[in-house]
């Protein structure tokens, strides 16, 4: 292995660990779902046909931004075009795709997950549902890339969810947030018509966040 590829030992281990974590959290089942992270012009991505619960570093393939295999014994995920498209479109450093149950259920009845909680502002507000297309197709990759425009997550109709982030941990947190908000929406919809936050309400939250430094860790001096 070249020195350039050896530098990805930690990334491969991190991608494998993220895949196992998603499986343990119930966001993927069997071979459904995939994970990648980017550093420079190389991407570490889970292999096709891999049971994510059993992912190990050797199941993570190293490719360039054109999809050419640089190192590894496995073919990359069938959704590799989606991952590479995100990296071409944005400065994201990680992409996770899950088959999250609540997100799938919501995609069967909605074309969008409205902004029902201010935490969704971390994802860009309302979450688009990309139209259904067969897995691994250019059509699916294209529609998901469009759904991700100005967002950190999207839902795939009759399929699952995808989230991006500056780190693997951030991308995983984002896909968890999609699943949580989808579950809240479905629970509320069973009782009535969920009320989404109005644009001015969303703006008031953003203003309060800036004013109060919400989400920042503060160290108390002695």
XYZ file of N, CA and C in Angstrom:
666
model
N 0.859 -1.195 0.000
C 0.000 0.000 0.000
C 0.893 1.241 0.000
N 0.534 2.207 -0.815
C 1.340 3.418 -0.889
C 1.149 4.260 0.351
N 2.086 5.179 0.580
C 1.980 6.081 1.729
C 0.691 6.874 1.654
N 0.309 7.296 0.430
C -0.923 8.073 0.256
C -2.127 7.287 0.751
N -2.184 5.990 0.440
C -3.308 5.158 0.855
C -3.219 4.777 2.324
N -1.995 4.612 2.814
C -1.811 4.249 4.215
C -2.374 5.331 5.123
N -2.386 6.567 4.641
C -2.925 7.657 5.433
C -4.411 7.479 5.711
N -5.080 6.588 4.986
C -6.515 6.392 5.134
C -6.866 5.250 6.084
N -5.898 4.723 6.805
C -6.171 3.646 7.754
C -7.213 4.072 8.776
N -7.054 5.259 9.325
C -7.996 5.752 10.333
C -9.366 6.001 9.723
N -9.416 6.539 8.494
C -10.693 6.808 7.849
C -11.457 5.509 7.584
N -10.733 4.504 7.148
C -11.382 3.213 6.893
C -11.975 2.639 8.184
N -11.213 2.713 9.244
C -11.695 2.220 10.528
C -12.912 3.021 10.989
N -12.885 4.336 10.763
C -14.003 5.195 11.181
C -15.261 4.892 10.382
N -15.115 4.661 9.073
C -16.275 4.335 8.240
C -16.872 3.001 8.676
N -16.037 2.021 8.936
C -16.531 0.720 9.393
C -17.246 0.848 10.735
N -16.675 1.626 11.640
C -17.303 1.827 12.953
C -18.641 2.534 12.812
N -18.714 3.514 11.903
C -19.971 4.225 11.678
C -21.033 3.279 11.138
N -20.650 2.376 10.232
C -21.595 1.409 9.681
C -22.141 0.501 10.784
N -21.271 0.021 11.646
C -21.715 -0.836 12.751
C -22.621 -0.069 13.705
N -22.316 1.184 13.929
C -23.130 2.016 14.821
C -24.538 2.210 14.260
N -24.645 2.470 12.963
C -25.955 2.638 12.343
C -26.773 1.357 12.444
N -26.110 0.215 12.280
C -26.806 -1.068 12.405
C -27.287 -1.275 13.842
N -26.422 -0.978 14.805
C -26.789 -1.140 16.218
C -27.937 -0.226 16.608
N -28.005 0.945 15.975
C -29.060 1.912 16.275
C -30.365 1.610 15.531
N -30.371 0.575 14.696
C -31.585 0.190 13.987
C -31.906 1.043 12.780
N -30.921 1.776 12.278
C -31.160 2.642 11.122
C -30.830 1.956 9.799
N -30.172 0.824 9.869
C -29.933 0.001 8.681
C -30.206 -1.442 9.065
N -30.496 -2.258 8.062
C -30.738 -3.676 8.307
C -30.054 -4.478 7.206
N -29.329 -5.503 7.594
C -28.633 -6.323 6.610
C -27.642 -5.507 5.798
N -27.748 -5.646 4.487
C -26.828 -4.959 3.590
C -27.362 -3.602 3.136
N -28.504 -3.194 3.683
C -29.134 -1.935 3.270
C -28.454 -0.757 3.954
N -27.967 0.208 3.165
C -27.322 1.390 3.705
C -25.842 1.426 3.349
N -25.254 2.610 3.433
C -23.847 2.772 3.098
C -23.298 4.033 3.736
N -21.978 4.078 3.848
C -21.297 5.158 4.560
C -20.022 5.524 3.806
N -19.694 6.804 3.799
C -18.417 7.219 3.214
C -17.882 8.447 3.935
N -16.588 8.662 3.786
C -15.977 9.909 4.230
C -14.917 10.307 3.215
N -14.719 11.595 3.104
C -13.783 12.135 2.116
C -12.641 12.874 2.801
N -11.470 12.704 2.252
C -10.330 13.521 2.639
C -9.574 13.877 1.369
N -9.539 15.158 1.059
C -8.900 15.586 -0.177
C -9.617 15.037 -1.389
N -8.873 14.359 -2.265
C -9.478 13.834 -3.487
C -9.717 12.333 -3.419
N -9.760 11.784 -2.197
C -10.022 10.360 -2.008
C -11.212 10.158 -1.079
N -11.928 9.047 -1.310
C -13.122 8.727 -0.534
C -13.030 7.294 -0.030
N -13.282 7.107 1.244
C -13.374 5.777 1.841
C -14.850 5.431 1.942
N -15.283 4.331 1.334
C -16.708 4.015 1.240
C -16.940 2.525 1.486
N -18.068 2.205 2.114
C -18.402 0.807 2.391
C -18.621 0.034 1.092
N -18.369 -1.259 1.169
C -18.456 -2.124 -0.008
C -19.897 -2.531 -0.302
N -20.150 -2.905 -1.552
C -21.457 -3.410 -1.930
C -21.663 -4.802 -1.349
N -22.903 -5.112 -0.984
C -23.220 -6.426 -0.447
C -22.745 -6.659 0.963
N -22.301 -5.613 1.630
C -21.767 -5.747 2.985
C -22.874 -5.634 4.022
N -22.927 -6.592 4.956
C -23.811 -6.457 6.110
C -23.158 -5.444 7.042
N -23.792 -4.277 7.189
C -23.139 -3.181 7.900
C -22.816 -3.514 9.349
N -23.581 -4.404 9.949
C -23.306 -4.789 11.339
C -21.975 -5.501 11.462
N -21.479 -6.061 10.353
C -20.219 -6.809 10.374
C -19.072 -6.038 9.737
N -19.265 -4.753 9.489
C -18.259 -3.967 8.771
C -16.932 -3.925 9.517
N -15.859 -4.120 8.760
C -14.497 -4.007 9.267
C -13.715 -3.128 8.306
N -12.587 -2.586 8.733
C -11.815 -1.696 7.856
C -11.523 -2.288 6.480
N -11.313 -3.601 6.397
C -11.002 -4.208 5.106
C -12.204 -4.237 4.162
N -13.400 -3.959 4.697
C -14.603 -3.882 3.868
C -14.849 -2.476 3.345
N -13.917 -1.585 3.595
C -14.034 -0.191 3.153
C -13.057 0.031 2.000
N -13.602 0.466 0.862
C -12.813 0.639 -0.350
C -12.413 2.091 -0.526
N -11.234 2.303 -1.030
C -10.733 3.648 -1.283
C -10.874 3.959 -2.766
N -11.564 5.058 -3.084
C -11.781 5.453 -4.471
C -11.416 6.921 -4.654
N -11.253 7.325 -5.915
C -11.057 8.745 -6.168
C -12.407 9.375 -6.506
N -12.414 10.658 -6.789
C -13.671 11.372 -7.004
C -14.339 11.042 -8.332
N -13.693 10.210 -9.141
C -14.298 9.717 -10.373
C -14.842 8.303 -10.202
N -14.656 7.745 -9.003
C -15.154 6.405 -8.723
C -14.169 5.297 -9.021
N -12.965 5.642 -9.423
C -11.938 4.637 -9.699
C -11.389 4.069 -8.396
N -11.322 2.752 -8.316
C -10.790 2.119 -7.110
C -9.297 2.369 -7.004
N -8.899 2.921 -5.874
C -7.494 3.203 -5.606
C -6.886 2.096 -4.762
N -7.679 1.566 -3.840
C -7.188 0.496 -2.991
C -8.381 -0.233 -2.372
N -8.230 -1.538 -2.199
C -9.274 -2.337 -1.583
C -9.637 -3.536 -2.434
N -10.203 -4.554 -1.788
C -10.535 -5.805 -2.459
C -12.015 -5.923 -2.807
N -12.814 -4.939 -2.414
C -14.255 -5.012 -2.617
C -14.710 -3.898 -3.554
N -15.784 -4.190 -4.298
C -16.416 -3.149 -5.097
C -17.137 -2.184 -4.160
N -17.104 -0.878 -4.459
C -17.811 0.079 -3.596
C -19.316 -0.095 -3.690
N -20.034 0.450 -2.736
C -21.491 0.402 -2.697
C -22.131 0.751 -4.033
N -23.292 0.176 -4.301
C -24.021 0.484 -5.533
C -24.479 1.924 -5.573
N -24.500 2.603 -4.409
C -24.912 4.003 -4.342
C -23.712 4.949 -4.437
N -22.607 4.454 -4.978
C -21.397 5.269 -5.025
C -21.602 6.569 -5.798
N -22.464 6.549 -6.837
C -22.699 7.760 -7.616
C -23.342 8.843 -6.758
N -24.212 8.440 -5.850
C -24.843 9.401 -4.943
C -23.786 10.046 -4.047
N -22.932 9.227 -3.457
C -21.887 9.742 -2.566
C -20.968 10.714 -3.301
N -20.498 10.299 -4.471
C -19.581 11.152 -5.226
C -20.271 12.441 -5.669
N -21.552 12.348 -5.998
C -22.294 13.544 -6.388
C -22.338 14.566 -5.270
N -22.554 14.089 -4.040
C -22.567 14.998 -2.882
C -21.213 15.683 -2.737
N -20.140 14.924 -2.890
C -18.811 15.510 -2.738
C -18.488 16.498 -3.861
N -19.038 16.270 -5.038
C -18.849 17.224 -6.127
C -19.667 18.499 -5.889
N -20.837 18.337 -5.232
C -21.749 19.465 -5.034
C -21.390 20.338 -3.839
N -20.698 19.789 -2.870
C -20.540 20.486 -1.587
C -19.168 20.220 -0.988
N -18.945 20.840 0.173
C -17.709 20.602 0.905
C -17.917 19.596 2.038
N -19.003 18.817 1.950
C -19.253 17.781 2.955
C -18.080 16.816 3.000
N -17.816 16.300 4.186
C -16.720 15.345 4.353
C -17.227 13.951 4.690
N -18.560 13.791 4.823
C -19.119 12.481 5.141
C -20.546 12.382 4.623
N -20.913 11.167 4.205
C -22.271 10.888 3.726
C -22.714 9.569 4.350
N -23.925 9.546 4.902
C -24.498 8.296 5.396
C -25.873 8.106 4.773
N -26.134 6.880 4.353
C -27.444 6.530 3.787
C -28.009 5.383 4.601
N -29.222 5.560 5.116
C -29.856 4.563 5.972
C -31.211 4.141 5.417
N -31.746 3.089 5.996
C -33.113 2.666 5.711
C -33.934 2.871 6.990
N -33.913 4.096 7.478
C -34.545 4.472 8.739
C -36.064 4.284 8.670
N -36.665 3.492 9.572
C -38.083 3.154 9.476
C -39.037 4.347 9.476
N -38.841 5.297 10.383
C -39.752 6.440 10.433
C -39.657 7.297 9.181
N -38.447 7.483 8.700
C -38.266 8.278 7.482
C -38.923 7.597 6.287
N -38.780 6.278 6.199
C -39.428 5.541 5.108
C -40.937 5.677 5.215
N -41.474 5.488 6.416
C -42.925 5.577 6.608
C -43.437 6.957 6.205
N -42.728 7.994 6.604
C -43.152 9.346 6.250
C -43.117 9.548 4.736
N -42.133 8.955 4.064
C -42.008 9.137 2.617
C -43.158 8.504 1.845
N -43.897 7.618 2.493
C -45.031 6.974 1.833
C -46.256 7.880 1.766
N -46.265 8.937 2.575
C -47.457 9.786 2.649
C -47.173 11.270 2.459
N -45.890 11.656 2.440
C -45.544 13.069 2.334
C -44.473 13.284 1.271
N -44.478 14.472 0.681
C -43.414 14.878 -0.236
C -42.384 15.758 0.468
N -42.634 15.995 1.751
C -41.733 16.836 2.538
C -42.008 16.603 4.010
N -40.953 16.639 4.803
C -41.107 16.654 6.255
C -41.065 18.112 6.681
N -42.224 18.689 7.037
C -42.240 20.108 7.413
C -41.344 20.380 8.617
N -40.986 21.617 8.800
C -40.169 22.003 9.948
C -41.084 22.077 11.169
N -41.164 20.983 11.909
C -42.069 20.902 13.050
C -41.370 21.175 14.374
N -40.035 21.219 14.361
C -39.264 21.471 15.579
C -38.024 22.279 15.198
N -37.649 23.182 16.091
C -36.531 24.068 15.750
C -35.207 23.337 15.553
N -35.094 22.114 16.092
C -33.865 21.354 15.869
C -33.638 21.072 14.384
N -34.740 21.037 13.618
C -34.612 20.781 12.186
C -33.880 21.901 11.449
N -33.788 23.050 12.071
C -33.053 24.154 11.446
C -31.583 23.790 11.270
N -31.104 22.844 12.073
C -29.737 22.360 11.912
C -29.549 21.649 10.583
N -30.663 21.167 10.025
C -30.626 20.444 8.752
C -30.999 21.329 7.577
N -31.422 22.560 7.880
C -31.875 23.454 6.829
C -33.372 23.664 6.822
N -34.069 23.202 7.873
C -35.518 23.397 7.958
C -36.273 22.176 7.470
N -37.295 22.407 6.651
C -38.085 21.308 6.100
C -37.192 20.391 5.267
N -37.491 19.101 5.306
C -36.673 18.107 4.609
C -37.439 17.590 3.389
N -36.815 17.688 2.231
C -37.455 17.234 0.991
C -37.455 15.705 0.899
N -38.484 15.178 0.223
C -38.543 13.756 -0.096
C -38.257 13.608 -1.587
N -37.139 12.989 -1.915
C -36.781 12.783 -3.317
C -37.683 11.722 -3.925
N -38.122 11.897 -5.172
C -38.992 10.905 -5.828
C -38.325 9.536 -5.885
N -39.140 8.510 -5.909
C -38.598 7.152 -5.949
C -37.885 6.870 -7.267
N -36.776 6.187 -7.176
C -36.056 5.642 -8.324
C -35.310 4.420 -7.819
N -35.019 3.486 -8.701
C -34.340 2.260 -8.304
C -32.970 2.574 -7.703
N -32.571 1.760 -6.726
C -31.285 1.993 -6.062
C -30.140 1.862 -7.060
N -29.103 2.644 -6.797
C -27.905 2.559 -7.610
C -27.990 3.219 -8.970
N -29.101 3.913 -9.256
C -29.268 4.519 -10.573
C -28.844 5.980 -10.581
N -28.515 6.453 -11.777
C -28.205 7.868 -11.949
C -29.407 8.722 -11.605
N -30.600 8.226 -11.928
C -31.824 8.966 -11.629
C -31.981 9.201 -10.132
N -31.722 8.166 -9.341
C -31.824 8.319 -7.886
C -30.769 9.280 -7.373
N -29.531 9.105 -7.814
C -28.450 9.981 -7.356
C -28.771 11.433 -7.674
N -29.302 11.689 -8.864
C -29.626 13.052 -9.281
C -30.738 13.654 -8.436
N -31.796 12.881 -8.184
C -32.924 13.418 -7.421
C -32.560 13.661 -5.968
N -31.703 12.814 -5.409
C -31.273 13.014 -4.022
C -30.363 14.231 -3.920
N -29.499 14.405 -4.890
C -28.635 15.592 -4.891
C -29.470 16.865 -4.938
N -30.545 16.844 -5.703
C -31.431 18.011 -5.769
C -32.150 18.209 -4.440
N -32.591 17.114 -3.820
C -33.281 17.214 -2.526
C -32.355 17.727 -1.434
N -31.064 17.491 -1.585
C -30.085 17.940 -0.591
C -29.661 19.393 -0.779
N -30.125 20.018 -1.849
C -29.713 21.400 -2.121
C -30.052 22.294 -0.934
N -29.014 22.947 -0.374
C -29.142 23.834 0.790
C -29.600 23.100 2.052
N -29.479 21.787 2.068
C -29.878 20.993 3.230
C -28.741 20.075 3.647
N -28.862 19.558 4.855
C -27.890 18.574 5.331
C -28.482 17.173 5.371
N -29.730 17.031 4.902
C -30.364 15.720 4.887
C -31.513 15.720 3.887
N -31.857 14.532 3.447
C -33.001 14.345 2.561
C -33.591 12.974 2.845
N -34.848 12.801 2.444
C -35.523 11.513 2.557
C -35.733 10.977 1.147
N -35.590 9.675 0.986
C -35.727 9.034 -0.312
C -37.044 8.259 -0.318
N -37.948 8.594 -1.213
C -39.282 7.989 -1.224
C -39.204 6.464 -1.291
N -39.951 5.812 -0.395
C -40.031 4.349 -0.351
C -38.649 3.692 -0.227
N -37.725 4.378 0.431
C -36.349 3.876 0.418
C -35.608 4.134 1.726
N -35.443 5.396 2.120
C -34.671 5.660 3.328
C -34.310 7.118 3.479
N -33.171 7.374 4.077
C -32.725 8.744 4.328
C -31.249 8.857 4.014
N -30.813 10.081 3.758
C -29.401 10.349 3.541
C -29.054 11.651 4.247
N -27.892 11.691 4.868
C -27.452 12.900 5.553
C -25.972 13.114 5.302
N -25.575 14.372 5.335
C -24.183 14.738 5.108
C -23.705 15.565 6.288
N -22.379 15.741 6.357
C -21.845 16.545 7.441
C -20.366 16.793 7.277
N -19.814 17.669 8.092
C -18.380 17.962 8.045
C -17.541 16.839 8.651
N -18.194 15.930 9.375
C -17.538 14.762 9.955
C -18.522 13.601 9.916
N -18.023 12.385 10.124
C -18.907 11.227 10.195
C -19.877 11.346 11.369
N -19.376 11.795 12.508
C -20.254 11.953 13.671
C -21.385 12.934 13.377
N -21.069 14.020 12.675
C -22.092 15.016 12.349
C -23.121 14.439 11.389
N -22.670 13.690 10.386
C -23.598 13.093 9.437
C -24.518 12.088 10.120
N -23.966 11.301 11.036
C -24.785 10.346 11.782
C -25.788 11.071 12.662
N -25.354 12.136 13.326
C -26.275 12.928 14.155
C -27.403 13.491 13.296
N -27.075 13.913 12.088
C -28.098 14.483 11.212
C -29.117 13.439 10.781
N -28.664 12.231 10.481
C -29.623 11.207 10.053
C -30.483 10.754 11.232
N -29.914 10.773 12.434
C -30.717 10.496 13.631
C -31.785 11.576 13.822
N -31.427 12.813 13.555
C -32.377 13.911 13.704
C -33.534 13.763 12.719
N -33.233 13.354 11.496
C -34.294 13.106 10.514
C -35.240 12.025 11.018
N -34.683 10.950 11.544
C -35.506 9.845 12.027
C -36.364 10.281 13.218
N -35.784 11.039 14.123
C -36.513 11.541 15.299
C -37.662 12.453 14.886
N -37.389 13.404 14.012
C -38.433 14.342 13.569
C -39.508 13.620 12.773
N -39.115 12.633 11.977
C -40.102 11.856 11.217
C -41.033 11.115 12.168
N -40.473 10.560 13.237
C -41.287 9.853 14.212
C -42.265 10.776 14.917
N -41.807 11.966 15.275
C -42.695 12.935 15.917
C -43.832 13.312 14.973
N -43.497 13.558 13.709
C -44.530 13.934 12.738
C -45.570 12.821 12.601
N -45.122 11.586 12.479
C -46.051 10.476 12.305
C -46.947 10.306 13.527
N -46.375 10.480 14.723
C -47.169 10.376 15.952
C -48.227 11.467 16.005
N -47.831 12.698 15.672
C -48.781 13.812 15.682
C -49.855 13.632 14.615
N -49.452 13.142 13.444
C -50.413 12.972 12.341
C -51.481 11.948 12.681
N -51.151 11.005 13.570
C -52.140 10.005 13.975
C -53.235 10.619 14.835
N -52.930 11.774 15.441
C -53.903 12.435 16.318
C -54.584 13.618 15.647
N -54.008 14.145 14.577
C -54.574 15.319 13.918
C -53.641 15.833 12.843
N -53.729 17.137 12.579
C -52.888 17.754 11.557
C -51.714 18.460 12.234
N -50.496 17.965 12.044
C -49.336 18.589 12.696
C -49.167 20.050 12.281
N -48.788 20.900 13.240
C -48.534 22.303 12.960
C -47.044 22.525 12.756
N -46.679 23.011 11.594
C -45.273 23.322 11.307
C -44.947 24.711 11.834
N -43.680 24.954 12.086
C -43.242 26.289 12.484
C -43.346 27.238 11.292
N -43.942 28.395 11.516
C -44.039 29.405 10.466
C -42.647 30.012 10.224
N -42.421 30.591 9.033
C -41.118 31.187 8.733
C -40.655 32.192 9.780
N -41.583 33.017 10.286
C -41.181 34.006 11.286
C -40.797 33.344 12.601
N -41.434 32.227 12.914
C -41.064 31.486 14.120
C -39.671 30.877 13.973
N -39.389 30.372 12.794
C -38.058 29.833 12.531
C -36.999 30.930 12.648
N -37.309 32.101 12.124
C -36.372 33.215 12.201
C -36.140 33.634 13.638
N -37.177 33.579 14.458
C -37.021 33.965 15.862
C -36.102 32.996 16.592
N -36.163 31.730 16.213
C -35.265 30.740 16.810
C -33.823 31.010 16.391
N -33.626 31.305 15.107
C -32.277 31.609 14.620
C -31.709 32.835 15.333
N -32.561 33.842 15.515
C -32.117 35.050 16.199
C -31.747 34.745 17.650
N -32.565 33.931 18.324
C -32.288 33.569 19.711
C -31.005 32.746 19.814
N -30.777 31.900 18.821
C -29.567 31.078 18.806
C -28.321 31.958 18.743
N -28.353 32.948 17.869
C -27.219 33.858 17.742
C -27.038 34.692 19.008
N -28.152 35.131 19.557
C -28.096 36.012 20.721
C -27.581 35.285 21.962
N -28.010 34.036 22.125
C -27.686 33.300 23.342
C -26.499 32.342 23.171
N -26.017 32.194 21.939
C -24.925 31.249 21.719
C -25.365 29.826 21.978
N -26.629 29.514 21.607
C -27.197 28.182 21.861
C -26.342 27.123 21.164
N -26.071 26.028 21.886
C -25.298 24.930 21.336
C -23.814 25.036 21.611
N -23.383 26.165 22.177
C -21.979 26.330 22.502
C -21.704 25.839 23.919
N -20.561 25.201 24.105
C -20.174 24.736 25.426
C -19.487 25.878 26.168
N -19.962 26.139 27.375
C -19.415 27.233 28.176
C -18.690 26.657 29.386
N -17.457 27.069 29.576
C -16.677 26.631 30.735
C -16.810 27.678 31.839
N -17.210 27.206 33.013
C -17.352 28.104 34.150
C -16.004 28.305 34.825
N -15.660 29.560 35.054
C -14.398 29.852 35.732
C -14.570 29.664 37.238
N -13.481 29.352 37.900
C -13.553 29.135 39.353
C -13.666 30.477 40.065
